[in-house]
Coordinates of C-alpha atoms in Angstrom, one line a residue:
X1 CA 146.3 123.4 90.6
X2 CA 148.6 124.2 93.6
X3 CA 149.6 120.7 94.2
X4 CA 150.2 120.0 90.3
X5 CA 152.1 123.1 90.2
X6 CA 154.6 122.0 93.5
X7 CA 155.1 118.9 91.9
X8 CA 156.5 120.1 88.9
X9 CA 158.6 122.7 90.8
X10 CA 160.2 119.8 92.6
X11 CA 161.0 117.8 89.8
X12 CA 162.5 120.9 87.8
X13 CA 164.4 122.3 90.8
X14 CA 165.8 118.6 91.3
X15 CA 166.9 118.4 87.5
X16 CA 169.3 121.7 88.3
X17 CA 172.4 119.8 89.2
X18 CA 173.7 123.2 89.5
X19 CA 171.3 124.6 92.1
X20 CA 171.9 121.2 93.8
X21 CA 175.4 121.2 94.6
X22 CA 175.4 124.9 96.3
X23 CA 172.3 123.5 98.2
X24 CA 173.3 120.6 99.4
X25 CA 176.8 119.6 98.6
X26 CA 178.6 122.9 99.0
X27 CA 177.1 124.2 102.4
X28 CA 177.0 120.4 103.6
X29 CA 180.0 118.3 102.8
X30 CA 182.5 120.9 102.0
X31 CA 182.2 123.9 104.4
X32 CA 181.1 122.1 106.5
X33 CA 184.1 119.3 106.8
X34 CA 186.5 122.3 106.4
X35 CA 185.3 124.0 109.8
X36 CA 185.2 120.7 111.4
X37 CA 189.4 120.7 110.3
X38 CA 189.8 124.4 111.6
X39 CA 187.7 124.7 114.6
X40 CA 187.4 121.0 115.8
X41 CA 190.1 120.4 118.0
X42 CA 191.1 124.2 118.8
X43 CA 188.4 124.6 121.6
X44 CA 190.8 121.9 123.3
X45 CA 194.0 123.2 122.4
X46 CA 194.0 126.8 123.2
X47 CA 190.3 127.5 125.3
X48 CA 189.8 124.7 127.8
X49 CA 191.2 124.7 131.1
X50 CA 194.1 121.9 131.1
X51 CA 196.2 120.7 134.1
X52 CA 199.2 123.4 134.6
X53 CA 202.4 121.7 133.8
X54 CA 204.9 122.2 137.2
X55 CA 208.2 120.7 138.1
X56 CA 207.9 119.9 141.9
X57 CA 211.4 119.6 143.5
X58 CA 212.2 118.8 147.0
X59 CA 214.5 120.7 149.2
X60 CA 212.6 119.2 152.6
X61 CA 210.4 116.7 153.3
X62 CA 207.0 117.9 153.8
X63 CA 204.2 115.7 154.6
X64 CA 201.5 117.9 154.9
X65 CA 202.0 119.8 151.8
X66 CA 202.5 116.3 149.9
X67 CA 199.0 115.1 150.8
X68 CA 196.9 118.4 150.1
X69 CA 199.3 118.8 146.4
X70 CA 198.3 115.2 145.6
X71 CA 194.6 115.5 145.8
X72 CA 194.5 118.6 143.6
X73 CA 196.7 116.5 141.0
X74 CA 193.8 113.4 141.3
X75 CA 191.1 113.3 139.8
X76 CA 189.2 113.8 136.5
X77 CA 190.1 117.2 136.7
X78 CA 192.9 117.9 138.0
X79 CA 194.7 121.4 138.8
X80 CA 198.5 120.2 138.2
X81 CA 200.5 118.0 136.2
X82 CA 203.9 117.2 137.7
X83 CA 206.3 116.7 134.6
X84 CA 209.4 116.4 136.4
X85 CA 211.3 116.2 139.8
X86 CA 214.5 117.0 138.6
X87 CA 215.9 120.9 139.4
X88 CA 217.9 121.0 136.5
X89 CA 216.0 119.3 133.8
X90 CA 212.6 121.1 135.7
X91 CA 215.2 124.7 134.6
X92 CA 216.1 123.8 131.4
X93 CA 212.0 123.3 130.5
X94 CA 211.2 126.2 132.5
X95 CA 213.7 128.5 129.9
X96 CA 212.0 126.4 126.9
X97 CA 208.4 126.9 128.2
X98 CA 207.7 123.5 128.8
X99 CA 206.3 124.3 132.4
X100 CA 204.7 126.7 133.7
X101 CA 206.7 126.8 137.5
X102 CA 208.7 125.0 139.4
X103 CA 207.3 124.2 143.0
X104 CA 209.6 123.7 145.9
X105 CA 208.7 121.4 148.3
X106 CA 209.9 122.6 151.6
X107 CA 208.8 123.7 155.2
X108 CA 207.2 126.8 153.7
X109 CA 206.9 125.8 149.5
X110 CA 207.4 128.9 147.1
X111 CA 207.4 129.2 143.0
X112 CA 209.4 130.2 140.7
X113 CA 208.1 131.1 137.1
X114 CA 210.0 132.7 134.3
X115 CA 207.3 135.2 133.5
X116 CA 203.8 136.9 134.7
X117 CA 200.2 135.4 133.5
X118 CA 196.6 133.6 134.5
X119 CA 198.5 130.0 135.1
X120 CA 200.9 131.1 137.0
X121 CA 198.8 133.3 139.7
X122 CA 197.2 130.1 139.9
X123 CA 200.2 128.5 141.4
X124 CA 200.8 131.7 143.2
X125 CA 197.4 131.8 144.9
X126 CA 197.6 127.8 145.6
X127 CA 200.5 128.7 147.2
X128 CA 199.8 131.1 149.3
X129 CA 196.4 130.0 150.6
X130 CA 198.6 126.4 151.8
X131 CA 201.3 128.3 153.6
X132 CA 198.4 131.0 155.6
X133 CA 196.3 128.0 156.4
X134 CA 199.5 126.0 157.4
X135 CA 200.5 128.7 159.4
X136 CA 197.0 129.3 161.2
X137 CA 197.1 125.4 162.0
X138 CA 200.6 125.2 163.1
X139 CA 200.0 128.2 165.7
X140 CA 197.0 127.0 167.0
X141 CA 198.5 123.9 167.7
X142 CA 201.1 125.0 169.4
X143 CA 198.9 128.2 171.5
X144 CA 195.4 126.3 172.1
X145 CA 195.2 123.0 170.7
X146 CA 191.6 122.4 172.4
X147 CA 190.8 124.7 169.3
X148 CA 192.4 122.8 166.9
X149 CA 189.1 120.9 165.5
X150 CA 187.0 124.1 165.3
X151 CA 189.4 126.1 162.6
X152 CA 190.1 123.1 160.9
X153 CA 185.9 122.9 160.1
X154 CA 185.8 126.7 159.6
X155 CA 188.1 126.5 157.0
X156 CA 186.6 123.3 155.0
X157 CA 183.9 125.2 155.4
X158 CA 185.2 128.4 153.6
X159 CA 186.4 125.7 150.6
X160 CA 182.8 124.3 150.8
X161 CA 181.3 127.7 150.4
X162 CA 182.6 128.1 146.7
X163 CA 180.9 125.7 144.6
X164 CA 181.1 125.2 140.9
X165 CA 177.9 125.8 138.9
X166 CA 177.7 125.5 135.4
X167 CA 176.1 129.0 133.8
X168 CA 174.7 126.8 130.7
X169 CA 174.1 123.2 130.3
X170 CA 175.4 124.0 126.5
X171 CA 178.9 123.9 124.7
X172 CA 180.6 126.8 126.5
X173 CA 183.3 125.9 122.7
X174 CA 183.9 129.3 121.6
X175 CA 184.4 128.2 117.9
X176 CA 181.2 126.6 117.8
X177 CA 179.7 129.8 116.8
X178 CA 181.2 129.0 113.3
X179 CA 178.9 126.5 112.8
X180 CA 175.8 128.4 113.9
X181 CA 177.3 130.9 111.2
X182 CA 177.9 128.1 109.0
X183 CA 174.0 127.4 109.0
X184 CA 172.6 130.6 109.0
X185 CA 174.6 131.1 105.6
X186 CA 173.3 128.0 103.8
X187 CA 169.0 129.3 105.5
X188 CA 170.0 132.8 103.6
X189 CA 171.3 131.3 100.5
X190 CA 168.0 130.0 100.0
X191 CA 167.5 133.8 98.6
X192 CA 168.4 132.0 95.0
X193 CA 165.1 129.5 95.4
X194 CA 162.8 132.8 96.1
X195 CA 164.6 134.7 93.1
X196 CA 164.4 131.6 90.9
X197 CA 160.6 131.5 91.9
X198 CA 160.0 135.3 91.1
X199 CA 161.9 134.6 87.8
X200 CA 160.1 132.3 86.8
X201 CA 157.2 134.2 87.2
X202 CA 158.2 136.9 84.9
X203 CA 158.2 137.5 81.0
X204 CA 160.8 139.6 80.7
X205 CA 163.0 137.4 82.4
X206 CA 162.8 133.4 80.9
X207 CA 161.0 131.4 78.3
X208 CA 159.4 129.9 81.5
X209 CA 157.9 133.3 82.7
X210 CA 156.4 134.0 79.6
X211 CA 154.4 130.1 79.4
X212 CA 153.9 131.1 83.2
X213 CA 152.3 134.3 82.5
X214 CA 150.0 133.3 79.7
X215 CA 148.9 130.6 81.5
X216 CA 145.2 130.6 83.1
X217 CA 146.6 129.8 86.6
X218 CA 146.7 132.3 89.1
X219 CA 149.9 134.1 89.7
X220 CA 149.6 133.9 93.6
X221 CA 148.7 130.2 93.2
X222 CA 151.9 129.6 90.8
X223 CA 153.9 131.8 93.3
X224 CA 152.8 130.1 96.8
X225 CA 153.2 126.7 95.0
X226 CA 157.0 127.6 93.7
X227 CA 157.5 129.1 97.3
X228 CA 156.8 126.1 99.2
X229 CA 158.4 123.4 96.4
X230 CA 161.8 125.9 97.0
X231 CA 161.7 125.8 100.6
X232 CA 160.7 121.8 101.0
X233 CA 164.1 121.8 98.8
X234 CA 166.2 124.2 101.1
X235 CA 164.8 122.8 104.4
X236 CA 166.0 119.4 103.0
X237 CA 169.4 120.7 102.6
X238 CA 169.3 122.4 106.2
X239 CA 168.1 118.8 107.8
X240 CA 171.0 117.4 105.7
X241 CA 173.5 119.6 106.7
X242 CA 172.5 119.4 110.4
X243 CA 172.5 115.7 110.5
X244 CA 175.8 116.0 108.9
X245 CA 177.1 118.5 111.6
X246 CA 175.8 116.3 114.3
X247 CA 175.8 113.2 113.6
X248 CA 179.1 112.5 111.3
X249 CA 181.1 115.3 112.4
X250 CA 180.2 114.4 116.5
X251 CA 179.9 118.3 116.8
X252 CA 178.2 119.2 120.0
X253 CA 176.1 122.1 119.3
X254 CA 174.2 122.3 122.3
X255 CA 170.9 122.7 121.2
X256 CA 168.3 119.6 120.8
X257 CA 167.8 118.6 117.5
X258 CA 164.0 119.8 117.1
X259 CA 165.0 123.4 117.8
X260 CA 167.4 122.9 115.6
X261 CA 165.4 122.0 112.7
X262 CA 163.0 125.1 113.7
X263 CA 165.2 127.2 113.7
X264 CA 166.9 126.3 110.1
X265 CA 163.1 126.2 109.0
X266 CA 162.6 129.4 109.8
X267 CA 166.0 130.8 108.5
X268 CA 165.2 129.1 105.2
X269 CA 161.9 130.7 105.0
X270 CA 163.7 133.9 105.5
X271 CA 166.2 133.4 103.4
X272 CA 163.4 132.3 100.3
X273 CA 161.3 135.7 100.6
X274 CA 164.7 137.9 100.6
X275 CA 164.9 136.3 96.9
X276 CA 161.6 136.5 96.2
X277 CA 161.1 140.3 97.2
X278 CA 164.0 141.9 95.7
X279 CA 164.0 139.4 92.6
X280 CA 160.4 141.7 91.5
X281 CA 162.8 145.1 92.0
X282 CA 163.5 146.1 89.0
X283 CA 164.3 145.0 85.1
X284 CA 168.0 143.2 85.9
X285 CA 168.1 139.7 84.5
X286 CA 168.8 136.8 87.5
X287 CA 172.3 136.3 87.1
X288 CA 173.0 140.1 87.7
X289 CA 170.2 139.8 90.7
X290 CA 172.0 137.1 91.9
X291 CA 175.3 138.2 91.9
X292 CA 174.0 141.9 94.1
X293 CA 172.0 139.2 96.5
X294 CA 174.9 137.1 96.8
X295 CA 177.2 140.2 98.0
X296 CA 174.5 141.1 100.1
X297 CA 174.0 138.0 101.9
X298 CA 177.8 137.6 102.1
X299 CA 177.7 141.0 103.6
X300 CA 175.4 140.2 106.4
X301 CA 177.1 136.8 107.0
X302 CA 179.9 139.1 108.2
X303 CA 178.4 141.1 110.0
X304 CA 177.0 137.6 112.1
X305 CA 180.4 137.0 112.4
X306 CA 181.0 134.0 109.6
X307 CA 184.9 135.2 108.9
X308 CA 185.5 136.8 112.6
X309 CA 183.9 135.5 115.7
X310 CA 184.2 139.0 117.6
X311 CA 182.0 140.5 114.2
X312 CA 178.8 140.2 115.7
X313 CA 179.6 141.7 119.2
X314 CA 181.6 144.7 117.6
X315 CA 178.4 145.3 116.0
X316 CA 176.3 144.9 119.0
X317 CA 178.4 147.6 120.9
X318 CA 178.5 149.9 117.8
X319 CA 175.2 149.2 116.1
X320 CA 172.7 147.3 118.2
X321 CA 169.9 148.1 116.5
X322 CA 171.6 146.3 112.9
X323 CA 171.9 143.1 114.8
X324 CA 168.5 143.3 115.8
X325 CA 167.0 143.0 111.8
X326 CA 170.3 141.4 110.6
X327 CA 168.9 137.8 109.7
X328 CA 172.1 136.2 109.9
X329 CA 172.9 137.4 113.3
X330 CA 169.2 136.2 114.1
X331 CA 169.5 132.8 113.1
X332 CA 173.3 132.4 114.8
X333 CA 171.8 134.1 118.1
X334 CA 168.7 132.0 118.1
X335 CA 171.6 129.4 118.0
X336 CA 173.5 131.4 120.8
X337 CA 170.8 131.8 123.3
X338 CA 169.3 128.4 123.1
X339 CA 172.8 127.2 123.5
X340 CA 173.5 129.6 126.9
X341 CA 170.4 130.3 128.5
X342 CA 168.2 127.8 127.0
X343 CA 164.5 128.1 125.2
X344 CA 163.3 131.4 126.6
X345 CA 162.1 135.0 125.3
X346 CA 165.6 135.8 124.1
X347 CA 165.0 132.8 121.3
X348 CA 161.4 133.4 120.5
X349 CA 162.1 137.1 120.2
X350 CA 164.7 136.3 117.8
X351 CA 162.3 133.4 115.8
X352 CA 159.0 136.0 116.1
X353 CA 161.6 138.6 114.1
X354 CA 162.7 136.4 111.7
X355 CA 159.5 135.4 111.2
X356 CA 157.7 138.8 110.3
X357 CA 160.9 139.8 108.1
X358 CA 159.8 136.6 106.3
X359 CA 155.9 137.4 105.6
X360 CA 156.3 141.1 105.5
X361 CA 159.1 140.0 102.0
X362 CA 156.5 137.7 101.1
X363 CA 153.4 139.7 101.1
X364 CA 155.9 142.6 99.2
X365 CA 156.4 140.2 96.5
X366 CA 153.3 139.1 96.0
X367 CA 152.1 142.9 95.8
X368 CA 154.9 143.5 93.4
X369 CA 154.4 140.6 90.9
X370 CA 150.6 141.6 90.5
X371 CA 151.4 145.0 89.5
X372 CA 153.3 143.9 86.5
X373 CA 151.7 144.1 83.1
X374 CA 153.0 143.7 79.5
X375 CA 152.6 144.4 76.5
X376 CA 152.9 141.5 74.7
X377 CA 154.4 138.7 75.3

């Protein structure tokens, strides 16, 4: 009976062209491409440390300062990019903003900038660290040479001493968040697959609940089986949608791809009892359940920070506590601390939550739909 039953589920749920495109097209090829073409290349742009643009001029030759400025401007990373050598072309871009400073070359080199900010305390600090160092050399040089070889090593030393190590083997892309937003919508919106289930399920509501409840099958059996045909359904769309995001888009979300898929699973499980528990509260019909859920959902998509990144740490400060049963914000930090500290308690906290939000729903709706009798039918 239960494998007749999620058969037929399928087939109907597939025949709803309607139900399709929000569960697939919608979440997949539109939103989807559309935060690709606002977030995709602004991590890049306006987030990622980039060379600092600097007009070097010369006013006297200095050899020394020519070979340490080099090397920081070599590389795969470098710390400069020298746009001109010109002084008054290096002016004129330094009044339009097209540099950041202009570095004079000389026996002791100094900046100018035309205002205050991170880049150019950058320069600053470069700066000054050359002419101390240059300084400490140049008297020791002159004072006690024999201890020449000795400072030199202490101060490679010092540079040595401050390595770079990488927090996070993730995307450290702000905007990426979006994305994790992105999904945990489309794992909620599954609410309409548990509402359409309870729906179904009821004679007050459809032509289909009332062949459902005069039929000799079971209620639980006709619910578990509409249950898991909805989710197969909406964990298709998720897989969909993540190979879409990954694959065609070239988005780096910095979580493996079977964590990925568990999550989503999870979310979509969540997002399937939310319909199916409040779709047995009260006598409304399923569009007008629909529309509340949809506001709901919407709602708590905000507050996971879908329209403002910042959302769901202005919560956390304020509220904690809402974060901590808001299933959007679940699924988007199981995202989040996969992505920055890896697979650890934080995640399995979040996916242990999510999970007993989903079977406590469940087990409601079950309890509700077997308390329902009518009169006739």
């Amino acid at each position: 009976m239960f494998g007749h039953i999620f058969k037929y589920q399928i087939l109907s749920s597939v025949r709803n062209k309607q139900a399709m495109f929000w569960r697939f097209i919608f979440p997949t090829l539109i939103l989807a491409t559309l935060f690709n073409l606002a977030f995709g290349s602004l991590y890049e742009t306006t987030e990622k440390m980039q060379a600092i643009k600097v007009a070097v001029v010369t006013e006297e030759k200095n050899i020394f300062f020519d070979q340490v400025f080099n090397a920081v401007c070599e590389g795969d990373d470098p710390l400069f990019d020298v746009v001109t050598n010109d002084e008054e072309k290096a002016k004129e871009m330094l009044r339009d903003k097209d540099i950041i400073g202009i570095i004079y070359c000389a026996e002791e080199p100094h900046l100018t900038v035309a205002s205050e900010g991170t880049r150019q305390s950058i320069i600053k600090f470069f700066l000054d660290q050359y002419n101390v160092n240059q300084k400490l050399i140049m008297d020791f040089a002159k004072n006690d040479p024999s201890k020449l070889p000795d400072l030199i090593e202490k101060m490679q030393s010092e540079t040595s001493a401050v390595r770079t190590r990488t927090l996070s083997s993730g995307n450290s892309d702000v905007y990426i968040q979006y994305f994790y937003n992105l999904i945990a919508m489309q794992a909620l919106f599954s609410f309409t697959s548990g509402l359409a289930v309870i729906c179904r399920g009821q004679a007050n509501l459809s032509e289909i609940g009332k062949r459902n409840c005069a039929s000799p099958a079971k209620k639980w059996i006709c619910a578990l089986a509409g249950l898991a045909s909805e989710f197969a359904l909406s964990f298709a769309g998720s897989i969909l949608t993540v190979i879409y995001i990954v694959f065609i888009l070239k988005k780096e979300m910095g979580v493996s791809i079977p964590v990925m898929l568990l999550i989503t699973a999870v979310g979509s499980l969540t997002g399937i009892s939310i319909g199916f528990f409040f779709g047995g509260i009260g006598n409304a019909n399923e569009e007008k359940k629909t529309g509340i859920l949809t506001a709901i959902v919407m709602a708590l998509c905000f507050m996971s920070g879908l329209m403002v990144g910042t959302m769901r740490a202005v919560v956390e400060e304020d509220m904690p506590f809402f974060n901590h049963i808001n299933p959007a914000a679940l699924i988007t930090d199981c995202f989040y601390s996969v992505n920055t500290y890896g697979v650890g308690t934080r995640f399995a906290t979040d996916i242990i939550t999510l999970s007993v939000i989903s079977v406590v729903l469940t087990v409601g709706g079950m309890i509700l739909i077997r308390r329902q009798k009518y009169a006739s039918l």
